[in-house]
Structure formats: structure tokens, C-alpha cells
PDB file of C-alpha atoms in Angstrom:
ATOM      1  CA  MET A  90     -19.847  12.303   1.081  1.00 75.00           C
ATOM      2  CA  ALA A  91     -22.002  10.386   3.554  1.00 72.00           C
ATOM      3  CA  ASN A  92     -25.070  11.101   1.427  1.00 72.00           C
ATOM      4  CA  SER A  93     -23.259   9.872  -1.681  1.00 74.00           C
ATOM      5  CA  ASN A  94     -22.285   6.656   0.065  1.00 73.00           C
ATOM      6  CA  ALA A  95     -25.899   5.974   1.058  1.00 69.00           C
ATOM      7  CA  LEU A  96     -26.401   4.790  -2.555  1.00 67.00           C
ATOM      8  CA  ASP A  97     -30.144   5.433  -2.466  1.00 71.00           C
ATOM      9  CA  ASP A  98     -32.743   8.165  -2.121  1.00 68.00           C
ATOM     10  CA  SER A  99     -34.222   6.708   1.060  1.00 77.00           C
ATOM     11  CA  THR A 100     -31.577   7.629   3.624  1.00 83.00           C
ATOM     12  CA  ASN A 101     -31.232  10.902   5.488  1.00 85.00           C
ATOM     13  CA  ILE A 102     -27.839  11.735   7.042  1.00 87.00           C
ATOM     14  CA  VAL A 103     -28.658  13.107  10.493  1.00 90.00           C
ATOM     15  CA  THR A 104     -25.062  13.822  11.563  1.00 91.00           C
ATOM     16  CA  ALA A 105     -21.596  13.290  10.122  1.00 91.00           C
ATOM     17  CA  THR A 106     -18.627  14.433  12.208  1.00 93.00           C
ATOM     18  CA  VAL A 107     -14.886  14.071  11.803  1.00 91.00           C
ATOM     19  CA  ALA A 108     -12.417  14.488  14.653  1.00 89.00           C
ATOM     20  CA  ALA A 109      -9.004  13.081  15.622  1.00 83.00           C
ATOM     21  CA  GLY A 110      -8.983  10.274  13.080  1.00 85.00           C
ATOM     22  CA  VAL A 111     -12.567   9.207  13.818  1.00 90.00           C
ATOM     23  CA  VAL A 112     -15.694   9.566  11.677  1.00 91.00           C
ATOM     24  CA  ASP A 113     -19.156   9.209  13.263  1.00 94.00           C
ATOM     25  CA  VAL A 114     -22.240   9.005  11.048  1.00 92.00           C
ATOM     26  CA  THR A 115     -25.901   8.617  12.002  1.00 93.00           C
ATOM     27  CA  THR A 116     -28.465   7.828   9.317  1.00 89.00           C
ATOM     28  CA  GLN A 117     -32.246   7.918   9.289  1.00 89.00           C
ATOM     29  CA  SER A 118     -34.661   6.015   7.042  1.00 85.00           C
ATOM     30  CA  ARG A 119     -37.211   7.887   4.922  1.00 83.00           C
ATOM     31  CA  ASP A 120     -40.569   6.725   3.688  1.00 82.00           C
ATOM     32  CA  ALA A 121     -41.669   6.733   0.049  1.00 78.00           C
ATOM     33  CA  SER A 122     -42.833  10.346   0.377  1.00 80.00           C
ATOM     34  CA  GLY A 123     -39.491  11.539   1.648  1.00 79.00           C
ATOM     35  CA  ASN A 124     -40.538  11.925   5.284  1.00 83.00           C
ATOM     36  CA  ASN A 125     -37.862  11.171   7.905  1.00 82.00           C
ATOM     37  CA  HIS A 126     -40.156   8.684   9.632  1.00 82.00           C
ATOM     38  CA  PHE A 127     -42.466   5.790   8.823  1.00 81.00           C
ATOM     39  CA  SER A 128     -46.224   5.799   9.392  1.00 84.00           C
ATOM     40  CA  LEU A 129     -47.514   2.861  11.407  1.00 84.00           C
ATOM     41  CA  VAL A 130     -50.799   0.998  11.052  1.00 82.00           C
ATOM     42  CA  PHE A 131     -51.349  -1.422  13.923  1.00 86.00           C
ATOM     43  CA  ALA A 132     -49.358   0.596  16.485  1.00 84.00           C
ATOM     44  CA  ARG A 133     -51.828   3.462  16.100  1.00 84.00           C
ATOM     45  CA  ALA A 134     -54.082   1.550  18.446  1.00 85.00           C
ATOM     46  CA  LEU A 135     -51.409   2.130  21.089  1.00 86.00           C
ATOM     47  CA  GLY A 136     -51.142   5.816  20.234  1.00 87.00           C
ATOM     48  CA  ILE A 137     -47.933   5.443  18.180  1.00 87.00           C
ATOM     49  CA  ASP A 138     -48.451   6.959  14.742  1.00 88.00           C
ATOM     50  CA  THR A 139     -44.881   7.049  13.389  1.00 87.00           C
ATOM     51  CA  VAL A 140     -41.472   5.576  14.089  1.00 89.00           C
ATOM     52  CA  ASP A 141     -38.029   7.096  13.646  1.00 89.00           C
ATOM     53  CA  ILE A 142     -35.545   4.474  12.388  1.00 88.00           C
ATOM     54  CA  ARG A 143     -31.894   5.372  12.843  1.00 91.00           C
ATOM     55  CA  ALA A 144     -28.511   3.651  12.695  1.00 90.00           C
ATOM     56  CA  SER A 145     -25.052   4.852  13.716  1.00 93.00           C
ATOM     57  CA  ALA A 146     -21.558   3.710  12.815  1.00 92.00           C
ATOM     58  CA  GLN A 147     -18.006   4.808  13.505  1.00 92.00           C
ATOM     59  CA  ALA A 148     -14.862   4.398  11.433  1.00 88.00           C
ATOM     60  CA  LYS A 149     -11.260   5.144  12.329  1.00 85.00           C
ATOM     61  CA  PHE A 150      -8.616   6.226   9.851  1.00 83.00           C
ATOM     62  CA  GLY A 151      -4.936   7.047   9.912  1.00 80.00           C
ATOM     63  CA  GLY A 152      -1.457   5.829   9.113  1.00 80.00           C
ATOM     64  CA  ILE A 153      -0.755   2.100   8.961  1.00 79.00           C
ATOM     65  CA  GLY A 154       1.038   0.897  12.087  1.00 80.00           C
ATOM     66  CA  SER A 155       1.614  -2.789  11.361  1.00 79.00           C
ATOM     67  CA  GLY A 156       0.535  -5.613   9.125  1.00 79.00           C
ATOM     68  CA  ASN A 157       1.440  -8.626   7.046  1.00 80.00           C
ATOM     69  CA  VAL A 158       3.130  -7.240   3.951  1.00 85.00           C
ATOM     70  CA  VAL A 159       5.228  -8.335   0.996  1.00 87.00           C
ATOM     71  CA  PRO A 160       8.797  -8.911   2.314  1.00 90.00           C
ATOM     72  CA  LEU A 161      10.155  -5.997   0.314  1.00 88.00           C
ATOM     73  CA  ALA A 162      11.309  -2.637   1.683  1.00 88.00           C
ATOM     74  CA  PHE A 163      12.207   0.604  -0.108  1.00 87.00           C
ATOM     75  CA  SER A 164      14.643   3.196   1.149  1.00 86.00           C
ATOM     76  CA  LYS A 165      13.424   6.580   2.337  1.00 84.00           C
ATOM     77  CA  CYS A 166      15.739   8.257  -0.153  1.00 82.00           C
ATOM     78  CA  GLU A 167      13.920   6.498  -3.004  1.00 82.00           C
ATOM     79  CA  SER A 168      10.494   7.468  -1.710  1.00 80.00           C
ATOM     80  CA  ASP A 169       8.190  10.152  -3.035  1.00 80.00           C
ATOM     81  CA  PRO A 170       6.322  11.629  -0.024  1.00 77.00           C
ATOM     82  CA  PHE A 171       4.891  14.478  -2.122  1.00 78.00           C
ATOM     83  CA  PHE A 172       3.669  12.149  -4.907  1.00 78.00           C
ATOM     84  CA  THR A 173       5.119  14.329  -7.642  1.00 80.00           C
ATOM     85  CA  LEU A 174       7.011  11.638  -9.518  1.00 81.00           C
ATOM     86  CA  GLY A 175       5.552   9.298 -12.087  1.00 88.00           C
ATOM     87  CA  LEU A 176       6.729   5.821 -12.960  1.00 91.00           C
ATOM     88  CA  GLN A 177      10.169   5.075 -11.472  1.00 90.00           C
ATOM     89  CA  PHE A 178      12.777   2.363 -11.741  1.00 89.00           C
ATOM     90  CA  PHE A 179      14.157   1.147  -8.422  1.00 86.00           C
ATOM     91  CA  PRO A 180      17.496  -0.657  -8.946  1.00 83.00           C
ATOM     92  CA  SER A 181      18.150  -3.474  -6.523  1.00 78.00           C
ATOM     93  CA  HIS A 182      20.803  -3.516  -3.809  1.00 70.00           C
ATOM     94  CA  GLY A 183      24.242  -4.234  -5.165  1.00 65.00           C
ATOM     95  CA  ASP A 184      23.180  -3.641  -8.764  1.00 68.00           C
ATOM     96  CA  ALA A 185      25.750  -1.978 -11.016  1.00 69.00           C
ATOM     97  CA  LEU A 186      23.205   0.595 -12.108  1.00 73.00           C
ATOM     98  CA  ALA A 187      23.012   1.853  -8.527  1.00 67.00           C
ATOM     99  CA  ASP A 188      26.578   3.169  -8.891  1.00 66.00           C
ATOM    100  CA  ASP A 189      25.365   5.679 -11.484  1.00 70.00           C
ATOM    101  CA  PRO A 190      25.102   9.160  -9.851  1.00 70.00           C
ATOM    102  CA  ALA A 191      21.529   9.423 -11.130  1.00 70.00           C
ATOM    103  CA  TYR A 192      20.604   6.480  -8.908  1.00 71.00           C
ATOM    104  CA  GLU A 193      22.818   7.203  -5.926  1.00 69.00           C
ATOM    105  CA  CYS A 194      20.762   6.795  -2.797  1.00 73.00           C
ATOM    106  CA  VAL A 195      22.032   7.882   0.625  1.00 66.00           C
ATOM    107  CA  THR A 196      19.981   7.736   3.794  1.00 58.00           C
ATOM    108  CA  SER A 197      19.344  10.961   5.670  1.00 56.00           C
ATOM    109  CA  SER A 198      20.253   9.339   8.979  1.00 55.00           C
ATOM    110  CA  SER A 199      23.326  10.283  10.962  1.00 52.00           C
ATOM    111  CA  SER A 200      24.997   7.040   9.886  1.00 52.00           C
ATOM    112  CA  GLY A 201      25.208   8.350   6.328  1.00 53.00           C
ATOM    113  CA  LEU A 202      25.172   4.819   4.949  1.00 57.00           C
ATOM    114  CA  GLU A 203      24.835   4.595   1.211  1.00 61.00           C
ATOM    115  CA  VAL A 204      21.959   2.409   0.124  1.00 67.00           C
ATOM    116  CA  PRO A 205      22.583   1.250  -3.448  1.00 63.00           C
ATOM    117  CA  GLY A 206      19.340   1.022  -5.332  1.00 65.00           C
ATOM    118  CA  GLY A 207      16.073   1.420  -3.579  1.00 71.00           C
ATOM    119  CA  PHE A 208      14.906  -1.836  -2.089  1.00 81.00           C
ATOM    120  CA  GLY A 209      15.861  -4.927  -0.175  1.00 81.00           C
ATOM    121  CA  TRP A 210      14.210  -8.226   0.655  1.00 85.00           C
ATOM    122  CA  LEU A 211      13.193  -8.914   4.252  1.00 89.00           C
ATOM    123  CA  ASP A 212      13.395 -12.064   6.328  1.00 87.00           C
ATOM    124  CA  HIS A 213      10.122 -13.954   6.305  1.00 87.00           C
ATOM    125  CA  PRO A 214       8.772 -17.323   7.436  1.00 87.00           C
ATOM    126  CA  SER A 215       9.559 -20.270   5.195  1.00 85.00           C
ATOM    127  CA  GLY A 216       6.875 -21.151   2.681  1.00 85.00           C
ATOM    128  CA  VAL A 217       5.165 -17.751   2.454  1.00 86.00           C
ATOM    129  CA  CYS A 218       5.921 -14.496   0.668  1.00 88.00           C
ATOM    130  CA  SER A 219       4.799 -12.337   3.594  1.00 87.00           C
ATOM    131  CA  VAL A 220       6.278 -10.810   6.732  1.00 88.00           C
ATOM    132  CA  THR A 221       4.745  -9.123   9.780  1.00 87.00           C
ATOM    133  CA  VAL A 222       6.136  -5.610  10.190  1.00 87.00           C
ATOM    134  CA  ASN A 223       5.372  -3.307  13.122  1.00 86.00           C
ATOM    135  CA  ILE A 224       6.838   0.192  13.223  1.00 83.00           C
ATOM    136  CA  ALA A 225       6.559   0.108  17.021  1.00 84.00           C
ATOM    137  CA  ASP A 226       9.363  -2.471  16.797  1.00 86.00           C
ATOM    138  CA  PRO A 227      11.023  -1.015  13.697  1.00 87.00           C
ATOM    139  CA  TRP A 228      14.117  -3.179  13.111  1.00 92.00           C
ATOM    140  CA  VAL A 229      13.489  -5.983  10.605  1.00 89.00           C
ATOM    141  CA  GLY A 230      16.033  -8.528   9.437  1.00 89.00           C
ATOM    142  CA  THR A 231      17.172  -8.607   5.823  1.00 84.00           C
ATOM    143  CA  ASN A 232      17.159 -11.574   3.528  1.00 80.00           C
ATOM    144  CA  THR A 233      20.750 -11.901   2.309  1.00 67.00           C
ATOM    145  CA  GLY A 234      21.466 -11.648  -1.383  1.00 59.00           C
ATOM    146  CA  ALA A 235      19.911  -9.488  -4.085  1.00 56.00           C
ATOM    147  CA  ASP A 236      17.564 -12.192  -5.351  1.00 63.00           C
ATOM    148  CA  TYR A 237      14.036 -12.898  -4.265  1.00 70.00           C
ATOM    149  CA  ASP A 238      13.555 -16.474  -3.117  1.00 72.00           C
ATOM    150  CA  ALA A 239      11.379 -19.357  -4.261  1.00 76.00           C
ATOM    151  CA  ASP A 240       8.689 -18.467  -1.719  1.00 80.00           C
ATOM    152  CA  CYS A 241       7.975 -15.254  -3.634  1.00 84.00           C
ATOM    153  CA  ALA A 242       8.297 -16.764  -7.119  1.00 81.00           C
ATOM    154  CA  SER A 243       4.691 -17.997  -7.293  1.00 81.00           C
ATOM    155  CA  ARG A 244       3.312 -14.682  -6.032  1.00 84.00           C
ATOM    156  CA  MET A 245       5.323 -12.695  -8.571  1.00 85.00           C
ATOM    157  CA  ASN A 246       4.147 -14.959 -11.345  1.00 84.00           C
ATOM    158  CA  GLU A 247       0.585 -14.240 -10.199  1.00 87.00           C
ATOM    159  CA  TRP A 248       1.384 -10.541 -10.419  1.00 89.00           C
ATOM    160  CA  GLY A 249       2.717 -11.103 -13.923  1.00 87.00           C
ATOM    161  CA  SER A 250      -0.533 -12.746 -14.976  1.00 88.00           C
ATOM    162  CA  VAL A 251      -2.462  -9.741 -13.679  1.00 90.00           C
ATOM    163  CA  LEU A 252      -0.188  -7.245 -15.442  1.00 89.00           C
ATOM    164  CA  ASN A 253      -0.822  -9.019 -18.737  1.00 87.00           C
ATOM    165  CA  ASP A 254      -4.271  -7.412 -18.607  1.00 89.00           C
ATOM    166  CA  PRO A 255      -3.771  -3.683 -19.438  1.00 86.00           C
ATOM    167  CA  SER A 256      -6.860  -2.752 -17.414  1.00 88.00           C
ATOM    168  CA  LYS A 257      -5.480  -4.180 -14.153  1.00 89.00           C
ATOM    169  CA  THR A 258      -2.752  -3.155 -11.700  1.00 89.00           C
ATOM    170  CA  VAL A 259      -0.762  -4.801  -8.913  1.00 90.00           C
ATOM    171  CA  GLU A 260      -0.814  -2.660  -5.777  1.00 87.00           C
ATOM    172  CA  VAL A 261       1.128  -3.730  -2.697  1.00 87.00           C
ATOM    173  CA  LEU A 262       1.719  -2.218   0.734  1.00 84.00           C
ATOM    174  CA  ILE A 263       5.429  -2.058   1.550  1.00 86.00           C
ATOM    175  CA  PRO A 264       7.584  -0.768   4.416  1.00 87.00           C
ATOM    176  CA  ILE A 265       9.883   2.241   3.962  1.00 86.00           C
ATOM    177  CA  PHE A 266      13.197   2.125   5.816  1.00 88.00           C
ATOM    178  CA  ASP A 267      15.246   5.155   6.862  1.00 83.00           C
ATOM    179  CA  ASP A 268      18.323   3.388   8.231  1.00 84.00           C
ATOM    180  CA  ARG A 269      20.086   0.053   8.307  1.00 82.00           C
ATOM    181  CA  ARG A 270      22.595  -1.607  10.578  1.00 84.00           C
ATOM    182  CA  GLY A 271      24.757  -4.706  10.598  1.00 81.00           C
ATOM    183  CA  THR A 272      26.083  -6.697   7.662  1.00 76.00           C
ATOM    184  CA  GLY A 273      25.315  -9.974   5.943  1.00 74.00           C
ATOM    185  CA  ALA A 274      22.837 -12.234   7.696  1.00 76.00           C
ATOM    186  CA  SER A 275      22.849  -9.838  10.694  1.00 83.00           C
ATOM    187  CA  ALA A 276      21.799  -6.784   8.674  1.00 82.00           C
ATOM    188  CA  GLU A 277      18.545  -5.068   9.640  1.00 88.00           C
ATOM    189  CA  PHE A 278      16.344  -2.304   8.251  1.00 88.00           C
ATOM    190  CA  HIS A 279      14.754   0.416  10.405  1.00 87.00           C
ATOM    191  CA  ILE A 280      11.132   0.806   9.243  1.00 87.00           C
ATOM    192  CA  GLU A 281       9.843   4.385   9.214  1.00 85.00           C
ATOM    193  CA  ALA A 282       6.379   4.064   7.640  1.00 83.00           C
ATOM    194  CA  PHE A 283       4.352   2.224   5.003  1.00 83.00           C
ATOM    195  CA  ALA A 284       3.494   3.158   1.431  1.00 84.00           C
ATOM    196  CA  GLN A 285       1.422   1.604  -1.298  1.00 83.00           C
ATOM    197  CA  ILE A 286       3.124   1.084  -4.625  1.00 89.00           C
ATOM    198  CA  SER A 287       1.623   0.147  -7.941  1.00 91.00           C
ATOM    199  CA  ILE A 288       4.126  -2.326  -9.371  1.00 92.00           C
ATOM    200  CA  ARG A 289       4.230  -2.051 -13.152  1.00 92.00           C
ATOM    201  CA  GLY A 290       7.001  -4.522 -13.958  1.00 90.00           C
ATOM    202  CA  TRP A 291      10.370  -5.867 -12.933  1.00 88.00           C
ATOM    203  CA  ASN A 292      13.632  -7.393 -14.047  1.00 85.00           C
ATOM    204  CA  LEU A 293      14.929  -9.562 -11.220  1.00 80.00           C
ATOM    205  CA  ALA A 294      17.120 -12.558 -10.617  1.00 71.00           C
ATOM    206  CA  GLY A 295      15.885 -15.187  -8.257  1.00 63.00           C
ATOM    207  CA  GLY A 296      13.525 -18.089  -7.812  1.00 55.00           C
ATOM    208  CA  SER A 297      11.930 -17.877 -11.237  1.00 52.00           C
ATOM    209  CA  THR A 298      12.735 -16.441 -14.643  1.00 54.00           C
ATOM    210  CA  LEU A 299      10.242 -13.708 -15.478  1.00 58.00           C
ATOM    211  CA  PRO A 300      10.087 -12.717 -19.166  1.00 60.00           C
ATOM    212  CA  GLU A 301       9.736  -9.174 -20.450  1.00 61.00           C
ATOM    213  CA  ASP A 302       6.002  -9.757 -21.010  1.00 66.00           C
ATOM    214  CA  TYR A 303       5.529  -9.244 -17.283  1.00 81.00           C
ATOM    215  CA  MET A 304       6.258  -5.551 -17.826  1.00 87.00           C
ATOM    216  CA  THR A 305       3.469  -3.164 -18.661  1.00 90.00           C
ATOM    217  CA  PRO A 306       3.876  -1.082 -21.832  1.00 90.00           C
ATOM    218  CA  GLU A 307       4.809   1.971 -19.744  1.00 92.00           C
ATOM    219  CA  ALA A 308       7.508  -0.011 -17.928  1.00 91.00           C
ATOM    220  CA  LYS A 309       8.919  -1.239 -21.239  1.00 91.00           C
ATOM    221  CA  ALA A 310       8.986   2.334 -22.527  1.00 93.00           C
ATOM    222  CA  LEU A 311      10.822   3.570 -19.423  1.00 91.00           C
ATOM    223  CA  SER A 312      13.304   0.689 -19.686  1.00 90.00           C
ATOM    224  CA  LYS A 313      14.025   1.722 -23.252  1.00 91.00           C
ATOM    225  CA  ASP A 314      14.405   5.405 -22.332  1.00 91.00           C
ATOM    226  CA  LEU A 315      16.827   4.513 -19.519  1.00 88.00           C
ATOM    227  CA  LYS A 316      18.723   2.165 -21.840  1.00 88.00           C
ATOM    228  CA  LEU A 317      18.513  -0.574 -19.239  1.00 87.00           C
ATOM    229  CA  LYS A 318      20.334  -3.839 -19.891  1.00 84.00           C
ATOM    230  CA  ASN A 319      19.228  -7.347 -18.955  1.00 81.00           C
ATOM    231  CA  SER A 320      21.761  -7.181 -16.118  1.00 79.00           C
ATOM    232  CA  ASP A 321      20.064  -4.088 -14.629  1.00 83.00           C
ATOM    233  CA  ASN A 322      17.884  -5.611 -11.934  1.00 82.00           C
ATOM    234  CA  GLY A 323      15.083  -3.687 -10.293  1.00 85.00           C
ATOM    235  CA  ILE A 324      11.387  -2.897 -10.085  1.00 88.00           C
ATOM    236  CA  PHE A 325       9.220  -0.443 -12.020  1.00 92.00           C
ATOM    237  CA  GLY A 326       6.516   1.234  -9.985  1.00 91.00           C
ATOM    238  CA  ARG A 327       4.837   4.384  -8.814  1.00 91.00           C
ATOM    239  CA  PHE A 328       3.812   5.570  -5.356  1.00 87.00           C
ATOM    240  CA  ILE A 329       0.081   5.934  -4.800  1.00 82.00           C
ATOM    241  CA  LYS A 330      -1.892   7.322  -1.885  1.00 70.00           C
ATOM    242  CA  LYS A 331      -4.796   4.996  -1.271  1.00 60.00           C
ATOM    243  CA  VAL A 332      -4.575   1.959   0.966  1.00 56.00           C
ATOM    244  CA  SER A 333      -7.244  -0.688   1.343  1.00 52.00           C
ATOM    245  CA  LEU A 334      -7.077  -1.746   4.971  1.00 50.00           C
ATOM    246  CA  ALA A 335      -7.306  -5.505   5.444  1.00 51.00           C
ATOM    247  CA  GLU A 336      -8.013  -7.119   8.789  1.00 50.00           C
ATOM    248  CA  VAL A 337      -4.347  -7.999   9.208  1.00 55.00           C
ATOM    249  CA  LEU A 338      -3.376  -4.314   9.339  1.00 70.00           C
ATOM    250  CA  THR A 339      -3.544  -1.945  12.301  1.00 76.00           C
ATOM    251  CA  LEU A 340      -3.645   1.846  12.453  1.00 75.00           C
ATOM    252  CA  ASP A 341      -1.864   4.452  14.641  1.00 75.00           C
ATOM    253  CA  GLY A 342       1.197   4.711  12.388  1.00 77.00           C
ATOM    254  CA  PRO A 343       2.658   7.648  10.408  1.00 73.00           C
ATOM    255  CA  ALA A 344       1.072   8.576   7.090  1.00 73.00           C
ATOM    256  CA  THR A 345       4.225  10.029   5.544  1.00 74.00           C
ATOM    257  CA  TYR A 346       3.954   8.136   2.275  1.00 72.00           C
ATOM    258  CA  GLY A 347       0.202   8.043   1.900  1.00 67.00           C
ATOM    259  CA  GLY A 348      -0.145   4.748   3.795  1.00 68.00           C
ATOM    260  CA  ILE A 349      -3.531   5.733   5.198  1.00 73.00           C
ATOM    261  CA  GLY A 350      -6.158   3.123   5.968  1.00 73.00           C
ATOM    262  CA  ALA A 351      -9.627   3.027   7.447  1.00 78.00           C
ATOM    263  CA  LYS A 352     -11.646   0.425   9.308  1.00 78.00           C
ATOM    264  CA  LEU A 353     -15.040   0.116  10.937  1.00 80.00           C
ATOM    265  CA  SER A 354     -14.637   0.544  14.695  1.00 83.00           C
ATOM    266  CA  ASN A 355     -18.224   0.580  15.955  1.00 88.00           C
TER     267      ASN A 355
END
């Protein structure tokens, strides 16, 4: 893999080791003849005929521990840790569809609280559609009501513009909660891990009216198969494994739902 990532025929991989979430790679430059050194001209006068040019780098990888994410959280009981399911519909909290036995979602925690639907909106600073979540401090406040707010309207419209191009996807990193406590404005979610979801469409009430055209063809087909009504609010999406680690994210978290990132560490 290191050789493939060299992207040329002029680099020799001297060592490539993997241990405890750390990858160390040392490379060596080759000359035009394929030798692992370069012949020198002027330095020969000093008795130095060749030079060995090397470079080393280290990357760390592992589960996401914290980061600035979309203020949206899915329940553990709606998650797909084995990545066996395809496109899913996640009905929102309090939605009538969530009362259907096929969508009943109960947390595995000792509290046994039923979690209608699969997701809830999180408290976030005014003016942005983002919230800092850290599983080392796992309780995050909930944004009351089933609707997303005006702060997220512009971002979701941007997503809709992207989804209008069949060749593009909208992939977001979201928290997964395994418990909740409190009610109303005092309610909180207990964050267990992160996952990346490819959002393929939605039918939501809130800060902006989003027409059906913001659904991908596969989301429209699933909506038809499920016989969803306009009043059935929720999100269409599928769990994916890859995570692109931005600078705002940190590692050392669980990788239960494929939320694995990597970053250059040396």
C-alpha cells in the first residue's frame, strides 16, 4: 500500500510498520537507473560518491473521539454496526410512523426508554449548524421540538443542491447515542461513538421547505415502497465506514460504527 501511494516509480519503501494505531513509513529516493542512491559529481572531490536520500513520516488512526459535527444524533438501536443494511429511512422523534412496530426503537440501556424514530437534534451555538461533541464528556443537550431550526436550513439546502447531481453524495459525521435522560429543554443524549452517514434525502419540517427534488432516485423509490406520506418526517441514508479526518476532529474514540479517522502525527 505504501508503494502504491508513492505515485511514482522513483521511490523505494524502506520500512512500513503498523502497531497500536500508528503507521511508520520510511521512503528512499531512486535515481533514473533504479538505484537506491544518487551519484554525486562535485562531492567526489571530497570522497563522497553517492548520497542516500530518505524521508520518514508517521500517521495515527483510530476511532473518532471528538469534533465539530452536524447537530444531529442517531440512536444506537437504529445503527448498523455490521454494515449489512442498505438505504434506510430514519423517522424523526415523535413522528407517527415511529409508532409502527417495524420502526419501534428501544435503547439497550437499563433505562429501557423507548426512542421513537432514530434521530434527534442537538443544542448548538446560535448562527451555526454545528456542535462540538466529545465522547469523554458524553451528555449533550437536545434541541427541543422535532424540527430543525433556521441555522441548519441553509446547510440542508446546500446538501439538496449537491444531491441534485446523481454523481455526488452528502456524507456527514454524526454522533450515536445509547441513552437519554431528562425531558423537554433539560433532555440530554449520551453519546457512545461516531458514524459517517451518506444522506440520500429527507422529508422534514422546520426552517425551510425542502421539495421532493432533494431526494435521490433511490430515496424516492424507498419512500414509494414504504408508502410514506408527506406527514412522515425523517431522513434517508446509509451507514458507511470511511471517515475523512478534518483538523477539528480528534482520535482515541471507539470505532463501533466505522467512525475511523487518520491524521499525520510526525
